[in-house]
PDB file of C-alpha atoms in Angstrom:
ATOM      1  CA  MET A 128     251.116 -33.462  44.103  1.00 56.00           C
ATOM      2  CA  ASP A 129     249.572 -30.734  46.290  1.00 63.00           C
ATOM      3  CA  GLU A 130     249.193 -28.375  43.344  1.00 72.00           C
ATOM      4  CA  PHE A 131     247.554 -31.082  41.241  1.00 66.00           C
ATOM      5  CA  LEU A 132     245.221 -32.008  44.091  1.00 63.00           C
ATOM      6  CA  ASP A 133     244.266 -28.375  44.756  1.00 70.00           C
ATOM      7  CA  SER A 134     243.636 -27.630  41.101  1.00 76.00           C
ATOM      8  CA  SER A 135     241.657 -30.880  40.700  1.00 70.00           C
ATOM      9  CA  LEU A 136     239.513 -30.034  43.705  1.00 68.00           C
ATOM     10  CA  ALA A 137     238.804 -26.532  42.381  1.00 76.00           C
ATOM     11  CA  PHE A 138     238.030 -27.891  38.900  1.00 76.00           C
ATOM     12  CA  ILE A 139     235.626 -30.514  40.246  1.00 73.00           C
ATOM     13  CA  GLU A 140     233.866 -27.953  42.478  1.00 72.00           C
ATOM     14  CA  GLN A 141     233.259 -25.688  39.473  1.00 78.00           C
ATOM     15  CA  SER A 142     232.134 -28.503  37.132  1.00 76.00           C
ATOM     16  CA  GLY A 143     228.481 -28.461  38.102  1.00 79.00           C
ATOM     17  CA  TRP A 144     226.604 -31.571  37.036  1.00 81.00           C
ATOM     18  CA  LEU A 145     229.773 -33.060  35.495  1.00 84.00           C
ATOM     19  CA  ALA A 146     231.534 -33.043  38.873  1.00 84.00           C
ATOM     20  CA  PRO A 147     230.789 -36.738  39.620  1.00 87.00           C
ATOM     21  CA  LEU A 148     232.298 -37.778  36.287  1.00 89.00           C
ATOM     22  CA  PHE A 149     235.453 -35.737  36.910  1.00 86.00           C
ATOM     23  CA  PHE A 150     235.675 -37.132  40.439  1.00 87.00           C
ATOM     24  CA  ILE A 151     235.504 -40.704  39.107  1.00 89.00           C
ATOM     25  CA  LEU A 152     238.195 -39.823  36.570  1.00 89.00           C
ATOM     26  CA  LEU A 153     240.302 -38.427  39.431  1.00 87.00           C
ATOM     27  CA  HIS A 154     240.118 -41.901  40.982  1.00 88.00           C
ATOM     28  CA  VAL A 155     241.325 -43.451  37.728  1.00 88.00           C
ATOM     29  CA  PHE A 156     244.229 -41.012  37.266  1.00 87.00           C
ATOM     30  CA  ARG A 157     245.238 -40.662  40.935  1.00 85.00           C
ATOM     31  CA  GLN A 158     247.788 -43.478  40.659  1.00 78.00           C
ATOM     32  CA  VAL A 159     249.740 -41.577  38.018  1.00 78.00           C
ATOM     33  CA  PHE A 160     250.251 -38.765  40.527  1.00 77.00           C
ATOM     34  CA  PHE A 161     250.780 -41.110  43.521  1.00 75.00           C
ATOM     35  CA  ILE A 162     247.735 -39.786  45.365  1.00 79.00           C
ATOM     36  CA  PRO A 163     246.515 -42.254  48.014  1.00 81.00           C
ATOM     37  CA  VAL A 164     242.992 -43.665  47.829  1.00 82.00           C
ATOM     38  CA  LEU A 165     242.336 -42.218  51.282  1.00 78.00           C
ATOM     39  CA  ILE A 166     242.848 -38.642  50.051  1.00 80.00           C
ATOM     40  CA  VAL A 167     240.591 -39.038  47.021  1.00 85.00           C
ATOM     41  CA  CYS A 168     237.821 -40.583  49.122  1.00 83.00           C
ATOM     42  CA  LEU A 169     238.195 -37.731  51.623  1.00 79.00           C
ATOM     43  CA  ILE A 170     237.672 -35.293  48.762  1.00 81.00           C
ATOM     44  CA  GLY A 171     234.559 -37.246  47.756  1.00 83.00           C
ATOM     45  CA  GLY A 172     233.129 -36.896  51.248  1.00 82.00           C
ATOM     46  CA  TYR A 173     233.961 -33.190  51.299  1.00 77.00           C
ATOM     47  CA  LEU A 174     232.433 -32.469  47.877  1.00 80.00           C
ATOM     48  CA  PHE A 175     229.455 -34.821  47.714  1.00 81.00           C
ATOM     49  CA  GLY A 176     228.703 -35.955  51.264  1.00 80.00           C
ATOM     50  CA  THR A 177     228.934 -39.454  52.633  1.00 83.00           C
ATOM     51  CA  LEU A 178     226.267 -41.140  50.498  1.00 86.00           C
ATOM     52  CA  TYR A 179     227.093 -39.755  47.065  1.00 86.00           C
ATOM     53  CA  GLY A 180     230.819 -39.552  47.794  1.00 86.00           C
ATOM     54  CA  SER A 181     230.800 -43.249  48.696  1.00 89.00           C
ATOM     55  CA  ILE A 182     228.853 -44.185  45.567  1.00 93.00           C
ATOM     56  CA  TYR A 183     231.195 -42.221  43.309  1.00 93.00           C
ATOM     57  CA  SER A 184     234.243 -43.641  45.088  1.00 92.00           C
ATOM     58  CA  ILE A 185     232.983 -47.211  44.673  1.00 93.00           C
ATOM     59  CA  ILE A 186     232.476 -46.572  40.962  1.00 94.00           C
ATOM     60  CA  GLY A 187     235.913 -44.920  40.710  1.00 93.00           C
ATOM     61  CA  LEU A 188     237.712 -47.688  42.594  1.00 92.00           C
ATOM     62  CA  THR A 189     236.021 -50.347  40.457  1.00 94.00           C
ATOM     63  CA  ALA A 190     237.016 -48.419  37.315  1.00 93.00           C
ATOM     64  CA  VAL A 191     240.623 -48.279  38.550  1.00 92.00           C
ATOM     65  CA  SER A 192     240.548 -52.043  39.063  1.00 92.00           C
ATOM     66  CA  ILE A 193     239.257 -52.640  35.527  1.00 93.00           C
ATOM     67  CA  VAL A 194     241.950 -50.371  34.067  1.00 92.00           C
ATOM     68  CA  PHE A 195     244.533 -52.261  36.128  1.00 90.00           C
ATOM     69  CA  TYR A 196     243.221 -55.576  34.755  1.00 91.00           C
ATOM     70  CA  GLY A 197     243.800 -54.293  31.229  1.00 89.00           C
ATOM     71  CA  LEU A 198     247.277 -52.953  32.053  1.00 88.00           C
ATOM     72  CA  VAL A 199     248.357 -56.273  33.568  1.00 87.00           C
ATOM     73  CA  ARG A 200     247.232 -58.049  30.401  1.00 86.00           C
ATOM     74  CA  ILE A 201     249.067 -55.545  28.168  1.00 89.00           C
ATOM     75  CA  PHE A 202     252.223 -55.228  30.316  1.00 86.00           C
ATOM     76  CA  PRO A 203     253.032 -58.565  32.000  1.00 81.00           C
ATOM     77  CA  GLY A 204     256.158 -57.018  33.567  1.00 82.00           C
ATOM     78  CA  LEU A 205     253.887 -54.920  35.774  1.00 79.00           C
ATOM     79  CA  SER A 206     252.404 -58.107  37.161  1.00 79.00           C
ATOM     80  CA  LYS A 207     255.846 -59.531  37.901  1.00 79.00           C
ATOM     81  CA  LYS A 208     256.906 -56.433  39.856  1.00 79.00           C
ATOM     82  CA  LEU A 209     253.723 -56.395  41.911  1.00 79.00           C
ATOM     83  CA  THR A 210     254.014 -60.136  42.552  1.00 79.00           C
ATOM     84  CA  ASN A 211     257.130 -59.477  44.647  1.00 77.00           C
ATOM     85  CA  ILE A 212     255.235 -56.951  46.751  1.00 75.00           C
ATOM     86  CA  LYS A 213     252.237 -59.303  46.966  1.00 74.00           C
ATOM     87  CA  GLN A 214     254.436 -62.145  48.219  1.00 77.00           C
ATOM     88  CA  HIS A 215     255.763 -59.835  50.925  1.00 73.00           C
ATOM     89  CA  PHE A 216     252.215 -59.197  52.185  1.00 69.00           C
ATOM     90  CA  PHE A 217     250.554 -62.557  51.491  1.00 70.00           C
ATOM     91  CA  LYS A 218     253.468 -65.037  51.752  1.00 71.00           C
ATOM     92  CA  ASP A 219     252.184 -67.243  48.876  1.00 63.00           C
ATOM     93  CA  ARG A 220     248.798 -67.732  50.516  1.00 64.00           C
ATOM     94  CA  GLN A 221     245.989 -68.193  48.032  1.00 65.00           C
ATOM     95  CA  ASP A 222     243.135 -68.908  50.409  1.00 74.00           C
ATOM     96  CA  TRP A 223     241.996 -65.451  51.542  1.00 79.00           C
ATOM     97  CA  ASN A 224     238.247 -65.067  51.398  1.00 83.00           C
ATOM     98  CA  LEU A 225     236.308 -62.031  50.211  1.00 85.00           C
ATOM     99  CA  PRO A 226     235.661 -60.523  53.677  1.00 87.00           C
ATOM    100  CA  GLN A 227     239.397 -60.716  54.414  1.00 84.00           C
ATOM    101  CA  MET A 228     240.162 -58.974  51.121  1.00 86.00           C
ATOM    102  CA  MET A 229     237.662 -56.241  52.064  1.00 87.00           C
ATOM    103  CA  ILE A 230     239.514 -55.679  55.325  1.00 86.00           C
ATOM    104  CA  ILE A 231     242.926 -55.716  53.624  1.00 84.00           C
ATOM    105  CA  ARG A 232     241.673 -53.145  51.103  1.00 85.00           C
ATOM    106  CA  MET A 233     240.750 -50.846  54.016  1.00 84.00           C
ATOM    107  CA  MET A 234     244.301 -50.873  55.373  1.00 81.00           C
ATOM    108  CA  PRO A 235     245.958 -47.694  54.119  1.00 74.00           C
ATOM    109  CA  LEU A 236     249.484 -49.152  54.043  1.00 73.00           C
ATOM    110  CA  VAL A 237     248.639 -52.090  51.746  1.00 75.00           C
ATOM    111  CA  HIS A 238     249.104 -51.136  48.102  1.00 76.00           C
ATOM    112  CA  PHE A 239     245.771 -50.925  46.244  1.00 82.00           C
ATOM    113  CA  HIS A 240     247.028 -52.875  43.225  1.00 81.00           C
ATOM    114  CA  VAL A 241     248.504 -55.699  45.311  1.00 81.00           C
ATOM    115  CA  VAL A 242     244.952 -56.593  46.320  1.00 84.00           C
ATOM    116  CA  SER A 243     243.834 -56.175  42.704  1.00 86.00           C
ATOM    117  CA  LEU A 244     246.585 -58.531  41.533  1.00 83.00           C
ATOM    118  CA  TYR A 245     245.477 -61.114  44.095  1.00 83.00           C
ATOM    119  CA  LEU A 246     241.886 -60.769  42.850  1.00 88.00           C
ATOM    120  CA  ILE A 247     243.051 -61.251  39.249  1.00 86.00           C
ATOM    121  CA  GLU A 248     244.948 -64.400  40.190  1.00 84.00           C
ATOM    122  CA  THR A 249     241.956 -65.854  42.042  1.00 85.00           C
ATOM    123  CA  SER A 250     239.340 -64.978  39.406  1.00 87.00           C
ATOM    124  CA  LYS A 251     238.375 -67.086  36.410  1.00 90.00           C
ATOM    125  CA  ASN A 252     237.547 -64.173  34.092  1.00 92.00           C
ATOM    126  CA  ILE A 253     237.114 -60.406  33.960  1.00 91.00           C
ATOM    127  CA  ARG A 254     233.463 -60.601  34.985  1.00 94.00           C
ATOM    128  CA  GLU A 255     234.266 -62.448  38.214  1.00 93.00           C
ATOM    129  CA  TYR A 256     237.197 -60.093  38.811  1.00 92.00           C
ATOM    130  CA  THR A 257     234.983 -57.027  38.301  1.00 93.00           C
ATOM    131  CA  ASN A 258     232.361 -58.365  40.714  1.00 94.00           C
ATOM    132  CA  LYS A 259     235.005 -59.093  43.359  1.00 93.00           C
ATOM    133  CA  SER A 260     236.641 -55.692  42.804  1.00 93.00           C
ATOM    134  CA  PHE A 261     233.298 -53.965  43.193  1.00 95.00           C
ATOM    135  CA  LEU A 262     232.558 -55.769  46.475  1.00 94.00           C
ATOM    136  CA  VAL A 263     236.073 -55.236  47.839  1.00 93.00           C
ATOM    137  CA  SER A 264     235.853 -51.515  47.021  1.00 92.00           C
ATOM    138  CA  ILE A 265     232.716 -50.909  49.094  1.00 93.00           C
ATOM    139  CA  PRO A 266     234.213 -50.916  52.634  1.00 91.00           C
ATOM    140  CA  PRO A 267     237.156 -48.563  52.001  1.00 88.00           C
ATOM    141  CA  ALA A 268     235.019 -46.168  49.951  1.00 90.00           C
ATOM    142  CA  ILE A 269     232.419 -45.894  52.700  1.00 88.00           C
ATOM    143  CA  LEU A 270     234.946 -45.856  55.554  1.00 86.00           C
ATOM    144  CA  TYR A 271     237.311 -43.317  54.013  1.00 83.00           C
ATOM    145  CA  THR A 272     234.490 -41.107  52.781  1.00 84.00           C
ATOM    146  CA  ALA A 273     232.523 -41.098  56.037  1.00 80.00           C
ATOM    147  CA  PHE A 274     235.324 -41.321  58.579  1.00 68.00           C
ATOM    148  CA  GLY A 275     238.353 -40.438  56.490  1.00 55.00           C
ATOM    149  CA  ASP A 276     238.906 -37.100  58.114  1.00 51.00           C
ATOM    150  CA  MET A 277     238.833 -38.731  61.536  1.00 59.00           C
ATOM    151  CA  ILE A 278     241.263 -41.482  60.449  1.00 54.00           C
ATOM    152  CA  HIS A 279     243.549 -38.963  58.766  1.00 51.00           C
ATOM    153  CA  GLU A 280     243.730 -36.813  61.894  1.00 58.00           C
ATOM    154  CA  LEU A 281     244.152 -39.642  64.412  1.00 64.00           C
ATOM    155  CA  PRO A 282     247.212 -39.438  66.633  1.00 72.00           C
ATOM    156  CA  LEU A 283     249.734 -42.288  66.456  1.00 67.00           C
ATOM    157  CA  ALA A 284     248.063 -44.126  69.362  1.00 76.00           C
ATOM    158  CA  GLY A 285     244.696 -43.963  67.605  1.00 74.00           C
ATOM    159  CA  THR A 286     246.227 -45.270  64.394  1.00 67.00           C
ATOM    160  CA  ILE A 287     247.801 -48.209  66.246  1.00 74.00           C
ATOM    161  CA  VAL A 288     244.493 -49.037  67.967  1.00 80.00           C
ATOM    162  CA  PHE A 289     242.710 -48.907  64.596  1.00 74.00           C
ATOM    163  CA  ALA A 290     245.329 -51.172  62.968  1.00 71.00           C
ATOM    164  CA  VAL A 291     245.036 -53.689  65.837  1.00 79.00           C
ATOM    165  CA  PHE A 292     241.252 -53.612  65.476  1.00 81.00           C
ATOM    166  CA  LEU A 293     241.534 -54.355  61.735  1.00 74.00           C
ATOM    167  CA  PHE A 294     243.994 -57.200  62.425  1.00 76.00           C
ATOM    168  CA  ILE A 295     241.642 -58.779  64.998  1.00 82.00           C
ATOM    169  CA  LEU A 296     238.725 -58.412  62.600  1.00 77.00           C
ATOM    170  CA  PHE A 297     240.853 -59.948  59.846  1.00 71.00           C
ATOM    171  CA  MET A 298     241.651 -62.968  62.027  1.00 74.00           C
ATOM    172  CA  LEU A 299     238.006 -63.441  63.045  1.00 76.00           C
ATOM    173  CA  VAL A 300     236.746 -63.747  59.450  1.00 70.00           C
ATOM    174  CA  ARG A 301     239.486 -66.036  58.202  1.00 65.00           C
ATOM    175  CA  ARG A 302     238.827 -69.581  57.119  1.00 60.00           C
ATOM    176  CA  LYS A 303     239.189 -71.839  60.055  1.00 59.00           C
ATOM    177  CA  HIS A 304     239.982 -75.036  58.211  1.00 58.00           C
ATOM    178  CA  SER A 305     242.656 -76.143  55.848  1.00 59.00           C
ATOM    179  CA  SER A 306     242.920 -79.064  53.471  1.00 62.00           C
ATOM    180  CA  ILE A 307     245.870 -81.345  53.249  1.00 62.00           C
ATOM    181  CA  SER A 308     246.046 -83.871  50.477  1.00 65.00           C
ATOM    182  CA  TRP A 309     246.657 -87.520  51.267  1.00 62.00           C
ATOM    183  CA  GLU A 310     250.069 -87.375  49.606  1.00 67.00           C
ATOM    184  CA  GLU A 311     251.145 -84.336  51.613  1.00 64.00           C
ATOM    185  CA  PHE A 312     250.018 -85.869  54.903  1.00 59.00           C
ATOM    186  CA  PHE A 313     251.828 -89.156  54.359  1.00 64.00           C
ATOM    187  CA  HIS A 314     254.797 -87.697  52.517  1.00 62.00           C
ATOM    188  CA  THR A 315     257.908 -89.738  53.199  1.00 59.00           C
ATOM    189  CA  LYS A 316     261.482 -89.003  52.299  1.00 57.00           C
ATOM    190  CA  LYS A 317     262.995 -91.098  49.583  1.00 55.00           C
ATOM    191  CA  PRO A 318     266.498 -92.388  50.361  1.00 53.00           C
TER     192      PRO A 318
END
């Protein structure tokens, strides 16, 4: 992985005006080489600065999500495998809102495609899915590009404080009401 990352970085640096295109393609192909989103966004900040690196990362992350949408449609077994991981994280909850998904996407330990699978399941069509994927990709792209080096170099205590902060933020933006149907509320056991 290190050799691929080093050679990709050198190739992108020497690409001139095509560098943004190759960087976006690096986002798309990073999953084949098991390169975390954090690392690719860090590279974007290093090569292009915070503004352009964030823009290219948002485009790349949205492109990855669209490719994933196509792969799930072509290979339904992929969806089944990720559903097990998704159930581990989400516990069959289907009521997360978009700000919560943005926060979850920023958490480095949550698999990128688990969030994408959730967005597929809660979207009516590819257009709605693409819009949600675009919006959910903005916070991690900006955060990892601008502050990625700081997050990557944090000591364990700093990482724990950051994770607690994200959890508190996650709980603050959650929906504060739930609906219970009449039948569920007055459900009685049959003898």
